[in-house]
Amino acid sequence: MSPPVAPPGWSRWLVPPAALSVHLAIGQAYAWSVFKPPLESALHLDGTESALPFQLAIVMLGLSAAFGGTLVERNGPRWAMTVALVCFSSGFLISALGAQTEQYWLIVLGYGFVGGIGLGIGYISPVSTLIKWFPDRPGMATGIAIMGFGGGALIASPWSAQMLQSFGTDHSGIALAFLVHGLSYAVFMSLGVLLVRVPRTAQHAEGRRTGGQHADPGPGALTGVQVSARSAVRTPQFWCLWIVLCMNVTAGIGILEKAAPMITDFFADTSTPVSASAAAGFVALLSAANMTGRIGWSTTSDLIGRKNIYRVYLGVGALLYLLIVLFGDASKPLFVLCALVILSFYGGGFATVPAYLKDLFGTYEVGAIHGRLLTAWSTAGVLGPLIVNWIADHQKAAGKHGSSLYGLSFGVMIALLVVGFAANELIRPVHARHHIPAQRKGPDADDAARQQSESA
Amino acid sequence: MPTTPHDSSQSPPERRPLVAFAWLWVAAPLAYGLYELVQKATQLFTG
């Protein structure tokens, strides 16, 4: 399948909703917890077993993004979005069959394995295309899409809960809910498949043919430093950025993982204890901060630069953790405010990283490089909860209570953020030996021109 | 006429209904999610 090239007059403002239709759908993954209690009672599972489909899906997300990135670059965003649609939706359909026949392994296979491939390919599918359409505002463009991944859970969580309430929480009700999810998401994601286009580079090709000196390269043309995915993973810049993302995500998970019990424990011994419903409200606010941080901070990075915005995420993030440790239990507004800003940095870190990659490695294979970098997310997804839960359990066993349960965890988070800050400081422009030679850019441009003439 | 970063930043008139439809397609469920979120988040101050 050749990438779909935009016909004359195509608006670039059609590409962000195309990307959002995919990201808002696959963001459902973070609402898996809605299905856990019904599955546990209907299929007699324990908590660990009911978490398996989600955990496998996240592992598959990382693996498919890392290994499928080059295919996505080669075949284009429409191919990638089609694969994401088919995998994500059929994952639900297989799960529906599993729930109906009470075969739990089918749910793990469907939602976790097949659906997880859809998550990974879908996550990276629009990134490269958005950056090419918005070379002037890459942070804003990828921020819109990646905000959708955060927003997906906001939609799916109440929607799935209402559906289970209507259909029932026995195995047939769950099966029907899975079926409706699969079909609805297939329809919803089809907008992305139909609308996504890669930008034209016809003027560039025209300029090359005529030897024109003033030809406008167009938004899809390769300009500036370009590094292939294969070369990028051999650069220290890639691994510094890997550490930056891993540390930033781990620090965010430090709060996300135990948000509800954390705010309850912090103010348990004060005159203003936090109720269970207020703690649920706090968790909802954190989701909002995570989502708005994705679009807000990523857009800001277009103005102040990628390195500076990561200095803010990591440096200010560490200071905010310190504020919580020192004064968090003295003031509820201070605690809430610090946690919200930390979570907005967590979301911002995800959304800004594609633009950072574009700055360092160019747009040549930025989607594939982004896919490989997402292994940092998978690592942080395991590392973060492990650190926070392990430390909290040991502190509890040591007889600590209230805010002192989290002092050590937050100390570790500050240390991780400092490591990330140092890694960000070490990032320099990529050495010229990693750049792709000029003659390799040529066939690419010619190829793009040929594809445009085919679709025009 | 090939598209350039400058002229693609504004939608041509014939594409505007499609742009509006596409944004509405994604904004409607997002608005529902945000509404539900606000309902829950207010519990922090009232709960």
Coordinates of C-alpha atoms in Angstrom, one line a residue, chain A residues 7-14 16-17 20-21 24 133 144 147 151 154-155 158-159 162 187-188 191 195 200 202-203 216 218-219 263 275 277-278 280-282 284-285 287-288 291 336, chain B residues 1-12 14-34 36-47:
Chain A
P7 CA -4.8 16.0 -3.5
P8 CA -4.5 19.7 -4.3
G9 CA -6.3 21.9 -1.9
W10 CA -6.3 19.3 1.0
S11 CA -6.5 21.0 4.4
R12 CA -3.8 20.0 6.9
W13 CA -6.5 20.6 9.6
L14 CA -8.1 17.3 8.5
P16 CA -5.3 16.1 13.5
P17 CA -8.9 14.8 13.8
L20 CA -7.4 11.9 17.2
S21 CA -10.0 9.3 16.0
L24 CA -9.1 8.6 21.4
W133 CA 2.1 18.6 7.9
I144 CA -3.2 17.1 19.9
M147 CA -3.7 14.2 24.1
G151 CA -8.7 11.5 26.5
L154 CA -12.0 9.7 29.9
I155 CA -14.5 8.6 27.3
P158 CA -18.0 6.1 32.0
W159 CA -19.1 4.7 28.7
Q162 CA -22.8 2.5 31.7
V187 CA -16.6 2.8 13.0
F188 CA -15.0 5.6 15.0
L191 CA -12.5 8.4 10.0
L195 CA -9.0 11.2 6.1
R200 CA 2.6 16.7 -1.3
A202 CA 5.4 18.2 -5.9
Q203 CA 7.0 21.6 -6.0
D216 CA 9.2 25.8 -2.4
G218 CA 6.5 21.9 0.5
P219 CA 5.6 20.5 3.9
I263 CA -4.2 11.7 49.3
S275 CA -13.2 10.9 52.0
S277 CA -15.4 10.1 47.0
A278 CA -13.1 13.1 47.3
A280 CA -11.9 9.7 43.4
G281 CA -12.3 13.3 42.5
F282 CA -8.6 13.8 42.9
A284 CA -10.2 12.4 38.0
L285 CA -8.4 15.8 38.3
S287 CA -6.5 12.6 34.5
A288 CA -7.5 16.1 33.4
M291 CA -4.5 15.3 29.2
V336 CA -3.2 18.9 45.0
Chain B
M1 CA -1.8 23.8 -7.3
P2 CA 0.5 22.1 -4.9
T3 CA 0.0 22.7 -1.2
T4 CA 2.6 24.6 0.8
P5 CA 2.8 25.1 4.6
H6 CA 1.5 28.6 4.0
D7 CA -1.6 28.0 2.0
S8 CA -2.5 24.7 3.8
S9 CA -2.8 26.5 7.1
Q10 CA -6.2 27.8 5.9
S11 CA -8.9 25.4 4.7
P12 CA -10.0 26.0 1.2
E14 CA -14.8 23.5 -0.3
R15 CA -13.0 21.6 2.5
R16 CA -14.5 23.5 5.4
P17 CA -17.6 21.4 5.9
L18 CA -15.4 18.2 5.9
V19 CA -13.0 19.9 8.4
A20 CA -16.0 20.8 10.6
F21 CA -17.4 17.3 10.4
A22 CA -14.1 15.7 11.2
W23 CA -13.5 17.9 14.3
L24 CA -17.1 17.3 15.5
W25 CA -16.6 13.6 15.1
V26 CA -13.8 13.6 17.6
A27 CA -15.0 16.5 19.8
A28 CA -18.4 15.1 20.6
P29 CA -17.2 12.0 22.5
L30 CA -14.4 14.0 24.1
A31 CA -16.9 16.5 25.4
Y32 CA -18.9 13.6 26.9
G33 CA -15.7 12.3 28.6
L34 CA -14.9 15.8 29.9
E36 CA -18.2 13.0 33.1
L37 CA -14.7 14.0 34.4
V38 CA -15.9 17.3 35.7
Q39 CA -18.8 15.6 37.5
K40 CA -16.4 13.3 39.3
A41 CA -13.7 15.9 39.9
T42 CA -16.1 18.2 41.8
Q43 CA -16.3 15.4 44.4
L44 CA -12.8 16.5 45.6
F45 CA -14.3 19.8 46.8
T46 CA -17.7 18.6 47.8
G47 CA -17.1 15.0 48.9

